mmCIF file of C-alpha atoms in Angstrom:
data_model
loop_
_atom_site.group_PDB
_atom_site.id
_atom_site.type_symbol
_atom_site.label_atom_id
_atom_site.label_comp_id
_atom_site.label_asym_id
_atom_site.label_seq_id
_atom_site.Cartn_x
_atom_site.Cartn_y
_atom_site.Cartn_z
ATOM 1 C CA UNK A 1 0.000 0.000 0.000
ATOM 2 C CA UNK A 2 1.035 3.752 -0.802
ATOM 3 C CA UNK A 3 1.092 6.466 1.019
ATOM 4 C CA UNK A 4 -0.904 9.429 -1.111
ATOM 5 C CA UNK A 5 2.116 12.097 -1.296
ATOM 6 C CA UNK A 6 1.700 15.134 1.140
ATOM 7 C CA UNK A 7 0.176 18.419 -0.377
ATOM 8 C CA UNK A 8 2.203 21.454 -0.077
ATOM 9 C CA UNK A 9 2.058 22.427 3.026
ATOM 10 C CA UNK A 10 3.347 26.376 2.331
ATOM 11 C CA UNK A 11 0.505 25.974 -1.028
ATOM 12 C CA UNK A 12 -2.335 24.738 1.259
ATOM 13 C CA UNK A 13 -1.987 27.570 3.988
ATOM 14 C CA UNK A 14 -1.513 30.027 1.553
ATOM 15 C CA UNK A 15 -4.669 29.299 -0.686
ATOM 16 C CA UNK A 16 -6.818 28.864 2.443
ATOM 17 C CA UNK A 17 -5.704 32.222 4.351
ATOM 18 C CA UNK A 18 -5.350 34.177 1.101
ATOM 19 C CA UNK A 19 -8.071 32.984 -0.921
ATOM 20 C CA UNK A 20 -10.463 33.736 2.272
ATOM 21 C CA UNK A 21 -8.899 37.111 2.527
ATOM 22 C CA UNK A 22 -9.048 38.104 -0.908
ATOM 23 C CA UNK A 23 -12.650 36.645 -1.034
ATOM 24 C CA UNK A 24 -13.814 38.836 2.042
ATOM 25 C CA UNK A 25 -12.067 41.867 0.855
ATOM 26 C CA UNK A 26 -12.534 41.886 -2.356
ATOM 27 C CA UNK A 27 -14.942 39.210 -3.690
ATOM 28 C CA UNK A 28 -18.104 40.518 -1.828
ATOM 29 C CA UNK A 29 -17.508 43.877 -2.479
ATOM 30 C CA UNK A 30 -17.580 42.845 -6.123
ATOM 31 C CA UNK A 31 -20.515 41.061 -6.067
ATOM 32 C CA UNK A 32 -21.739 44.389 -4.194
ATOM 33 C CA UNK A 33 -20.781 46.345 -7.189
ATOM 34 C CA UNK A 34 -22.695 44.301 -9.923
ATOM 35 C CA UNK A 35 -25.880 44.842 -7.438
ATOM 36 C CA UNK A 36 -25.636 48.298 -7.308
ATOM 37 C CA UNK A 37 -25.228 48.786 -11.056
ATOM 38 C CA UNK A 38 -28.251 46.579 -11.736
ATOM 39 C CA UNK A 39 -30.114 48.394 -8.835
ATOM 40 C CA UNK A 40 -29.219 51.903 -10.712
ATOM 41 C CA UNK A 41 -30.240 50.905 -13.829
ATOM 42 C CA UNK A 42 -26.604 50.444 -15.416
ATOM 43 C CA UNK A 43 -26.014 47.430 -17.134
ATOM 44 C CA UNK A 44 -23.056 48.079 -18.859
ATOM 45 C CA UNK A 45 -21.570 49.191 -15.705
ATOM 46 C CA UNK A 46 -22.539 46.075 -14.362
ATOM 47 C CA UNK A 47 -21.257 43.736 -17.015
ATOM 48 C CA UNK A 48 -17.663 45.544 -16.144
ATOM 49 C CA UNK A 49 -17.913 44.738 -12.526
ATOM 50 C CA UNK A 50 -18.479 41.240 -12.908
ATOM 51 C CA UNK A 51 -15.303 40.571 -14.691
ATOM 52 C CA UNK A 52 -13.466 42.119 -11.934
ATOM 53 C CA UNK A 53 -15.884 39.452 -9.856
ATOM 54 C CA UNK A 54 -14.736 36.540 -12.350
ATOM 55 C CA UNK A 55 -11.080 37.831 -11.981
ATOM 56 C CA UNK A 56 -10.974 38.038 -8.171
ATOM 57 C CA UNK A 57 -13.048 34.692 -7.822
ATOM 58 C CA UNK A 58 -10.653 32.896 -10.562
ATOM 59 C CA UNK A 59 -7.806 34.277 -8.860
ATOM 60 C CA UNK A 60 -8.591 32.605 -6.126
ATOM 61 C CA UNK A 61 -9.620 29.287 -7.082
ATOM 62 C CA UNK A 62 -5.549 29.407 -8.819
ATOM 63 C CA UNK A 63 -4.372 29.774 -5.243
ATOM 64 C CA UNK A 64 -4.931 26.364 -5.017
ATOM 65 C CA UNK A 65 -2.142 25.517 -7.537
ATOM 66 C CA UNK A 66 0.399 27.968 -9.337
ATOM 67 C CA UNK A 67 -1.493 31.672 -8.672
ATOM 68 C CA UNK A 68 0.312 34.551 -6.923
ATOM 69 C CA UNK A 69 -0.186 35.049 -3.399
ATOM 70 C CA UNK A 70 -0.261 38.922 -3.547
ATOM 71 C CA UNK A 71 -2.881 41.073 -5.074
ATOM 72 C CA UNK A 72 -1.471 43.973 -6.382
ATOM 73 C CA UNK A 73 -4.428 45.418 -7.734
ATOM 74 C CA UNK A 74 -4.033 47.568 -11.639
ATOM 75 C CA UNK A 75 -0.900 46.066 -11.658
ATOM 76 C CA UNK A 76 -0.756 44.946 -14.986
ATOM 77 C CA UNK A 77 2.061 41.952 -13.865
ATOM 78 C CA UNK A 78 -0.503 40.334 -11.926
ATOM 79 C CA UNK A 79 -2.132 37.353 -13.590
ATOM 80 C CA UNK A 80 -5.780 36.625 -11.873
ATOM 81 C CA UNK A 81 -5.567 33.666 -13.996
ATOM 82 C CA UNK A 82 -2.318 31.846 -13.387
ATOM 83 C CA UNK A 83 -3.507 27.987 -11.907
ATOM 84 C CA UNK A 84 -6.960 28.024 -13.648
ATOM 85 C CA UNK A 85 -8.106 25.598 -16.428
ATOM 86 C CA UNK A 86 -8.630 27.333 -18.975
ATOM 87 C CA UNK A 87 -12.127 25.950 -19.524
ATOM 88 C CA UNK A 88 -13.474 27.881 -16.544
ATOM 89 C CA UNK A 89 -11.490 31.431 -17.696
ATOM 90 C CA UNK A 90 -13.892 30.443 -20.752
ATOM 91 C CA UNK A 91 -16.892 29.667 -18.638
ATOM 92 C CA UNK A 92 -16.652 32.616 -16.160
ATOM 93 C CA UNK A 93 -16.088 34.974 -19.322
ATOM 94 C CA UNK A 94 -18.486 33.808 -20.666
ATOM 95 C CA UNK A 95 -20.747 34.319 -17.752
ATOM 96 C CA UNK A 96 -19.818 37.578 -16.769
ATOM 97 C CA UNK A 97 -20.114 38.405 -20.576
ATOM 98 C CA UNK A 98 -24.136 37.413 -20.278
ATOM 99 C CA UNK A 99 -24.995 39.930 -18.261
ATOM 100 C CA UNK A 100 -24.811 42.240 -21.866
ATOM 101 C CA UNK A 101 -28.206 40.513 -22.936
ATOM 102 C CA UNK A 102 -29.147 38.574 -19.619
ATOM 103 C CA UNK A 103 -28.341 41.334 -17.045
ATOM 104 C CA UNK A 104 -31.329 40.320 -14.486
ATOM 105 C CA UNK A 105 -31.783 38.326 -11.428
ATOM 106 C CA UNK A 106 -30.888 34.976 -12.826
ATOM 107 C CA UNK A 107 -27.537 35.922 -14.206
ATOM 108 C CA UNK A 108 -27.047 37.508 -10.742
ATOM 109 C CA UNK A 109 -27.683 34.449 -9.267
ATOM 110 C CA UNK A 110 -25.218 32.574 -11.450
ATOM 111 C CA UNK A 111 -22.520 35.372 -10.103
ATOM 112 C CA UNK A 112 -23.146 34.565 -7.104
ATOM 113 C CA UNK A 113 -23.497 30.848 -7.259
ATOM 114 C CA UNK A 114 -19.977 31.223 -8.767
ATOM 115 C CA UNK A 115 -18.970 32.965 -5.931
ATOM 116 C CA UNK A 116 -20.126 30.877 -3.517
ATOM 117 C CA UNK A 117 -18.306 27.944 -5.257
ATOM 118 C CA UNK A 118 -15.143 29.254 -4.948
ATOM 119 C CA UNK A 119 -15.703 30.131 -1.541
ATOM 120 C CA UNK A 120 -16.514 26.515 -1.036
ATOM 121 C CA UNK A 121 -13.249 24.959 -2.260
ATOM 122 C CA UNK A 122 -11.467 26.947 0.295
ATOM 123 C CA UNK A 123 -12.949 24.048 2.724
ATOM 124 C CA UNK A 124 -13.794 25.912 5.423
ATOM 125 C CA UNK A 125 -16.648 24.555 7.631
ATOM 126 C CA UNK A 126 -18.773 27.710 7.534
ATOM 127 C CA UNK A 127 -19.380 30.557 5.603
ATOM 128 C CA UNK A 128 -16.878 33.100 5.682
ATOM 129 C CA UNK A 129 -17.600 36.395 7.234
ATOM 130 C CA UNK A 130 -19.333 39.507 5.445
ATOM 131 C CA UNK A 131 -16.755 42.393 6.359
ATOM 132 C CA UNK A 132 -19.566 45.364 5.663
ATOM 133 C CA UNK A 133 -21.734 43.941 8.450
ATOM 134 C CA UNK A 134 -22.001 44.705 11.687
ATOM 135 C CA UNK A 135 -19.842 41.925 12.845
ATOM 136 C CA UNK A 136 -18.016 40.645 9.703
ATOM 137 C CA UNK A 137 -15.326 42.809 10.684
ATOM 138 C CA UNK A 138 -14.310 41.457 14.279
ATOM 139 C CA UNK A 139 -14.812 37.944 12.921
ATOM 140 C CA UNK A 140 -12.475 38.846 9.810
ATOM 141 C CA UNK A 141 -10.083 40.246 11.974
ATOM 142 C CA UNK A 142 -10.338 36.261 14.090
ATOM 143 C CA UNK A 143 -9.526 34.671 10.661
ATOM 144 C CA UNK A 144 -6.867 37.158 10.218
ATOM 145 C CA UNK A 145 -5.309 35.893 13.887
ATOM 146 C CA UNK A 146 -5.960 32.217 13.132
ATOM 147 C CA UNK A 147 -3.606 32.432 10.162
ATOM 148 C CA UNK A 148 -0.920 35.279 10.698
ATOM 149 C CA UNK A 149 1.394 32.816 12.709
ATOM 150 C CA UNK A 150 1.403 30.306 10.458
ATOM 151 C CA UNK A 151 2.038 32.359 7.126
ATOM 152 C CA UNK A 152 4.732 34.000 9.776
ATOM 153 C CA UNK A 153 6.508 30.775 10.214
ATOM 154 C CA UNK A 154 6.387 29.276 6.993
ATOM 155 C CA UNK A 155 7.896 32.961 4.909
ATOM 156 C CA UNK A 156 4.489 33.583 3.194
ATOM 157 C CA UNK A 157 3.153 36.916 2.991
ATOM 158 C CA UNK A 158 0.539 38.404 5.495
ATOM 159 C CA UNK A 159 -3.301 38.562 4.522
ATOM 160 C CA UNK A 160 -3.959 41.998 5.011
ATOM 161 C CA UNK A 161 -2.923 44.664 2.228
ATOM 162 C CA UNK A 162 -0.253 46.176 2.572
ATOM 163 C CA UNK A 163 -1.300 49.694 3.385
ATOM 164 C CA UNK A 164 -3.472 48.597 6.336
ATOM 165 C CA UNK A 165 -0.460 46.735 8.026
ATOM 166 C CA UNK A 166 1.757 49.555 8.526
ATOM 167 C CA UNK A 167 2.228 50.953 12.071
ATOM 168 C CA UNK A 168 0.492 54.437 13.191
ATOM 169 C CA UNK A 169 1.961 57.739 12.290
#
């Protein structure tokens, strides 16, 4: 009998701990954005934000395999879809892309379905929190905690951008 051959440890911690990160940060707000733009009546506007959606949600599924840790966002080095197949870059294009003709509740639905999916691979046992809530934040901050040490010990950058990690003036 064979033992099944260990995953990447320094992989694993950082697609779990950035992927939730990036997904609370940036995912939701996102999905926020294609809301509001359907809410006000702006489809095209809409459309746009839900390729950044498909890009920040693809970016994250990648963390699983070969995509980059750090988010530098409008950096135009940064590849949201290094790790994906390239059947679903097609499929969430193509998705995001339907909102042009299909830009109504159901499409929505498939955004965030998609969404929700990729927050689902992450494996964690619940959902993640919603930062814009009234308690999102402190239990953000605990998922924060729960994986600074680790990403600490094993030379992997820390979850929280950059700019919100440097000390007090």
């Amino acid at each position: 009998m064979s033992a099944a051959a260990l995953p990447d440890v320094r992989r694993l911690i950082g697609y779990r701990a950035h992927g939730a990160a990036r997904l609370v940060l940036e995912g939701h707000a996102a999905l926020e954005d294609v809301e509001g733009s359907l809410a006000a009546g702006q489809p095209e506007t809409a459309v746009l934000m839900a390729h950044d959606l498909i890009q920040i949600s693809l970016s994250i599924r990648g963390l699983a395999t070969a995509g980059e840790l750090s988010w530098p966002q409008g950096q135009a080095s940064f590849d949201p879809f290094a790790g994906v197949d390239p059947q679903e870059v097609a499929e969430g294009d193509a998705l995001a892309a339907r909102g042009l003709d299909h830009g109504d509740e159901a499409w929505l639905e498939e955004l965030r379905a998609h969404l929700a999916e990729t927050e689902s691979r992450l494996g964690y046992p619940e959902p993640l929190p919603y930062v814009r809530s009234g308690a999102g934040m402190f239990k953000a901050v605990g998922l924060v905690r729960t994986w600074a040490a680790h990403l600490e010990k094993l030379g992997l950058p820390g979850v929280l951008p950059g700019d919100w990690a440097l000390p007090g003036d």
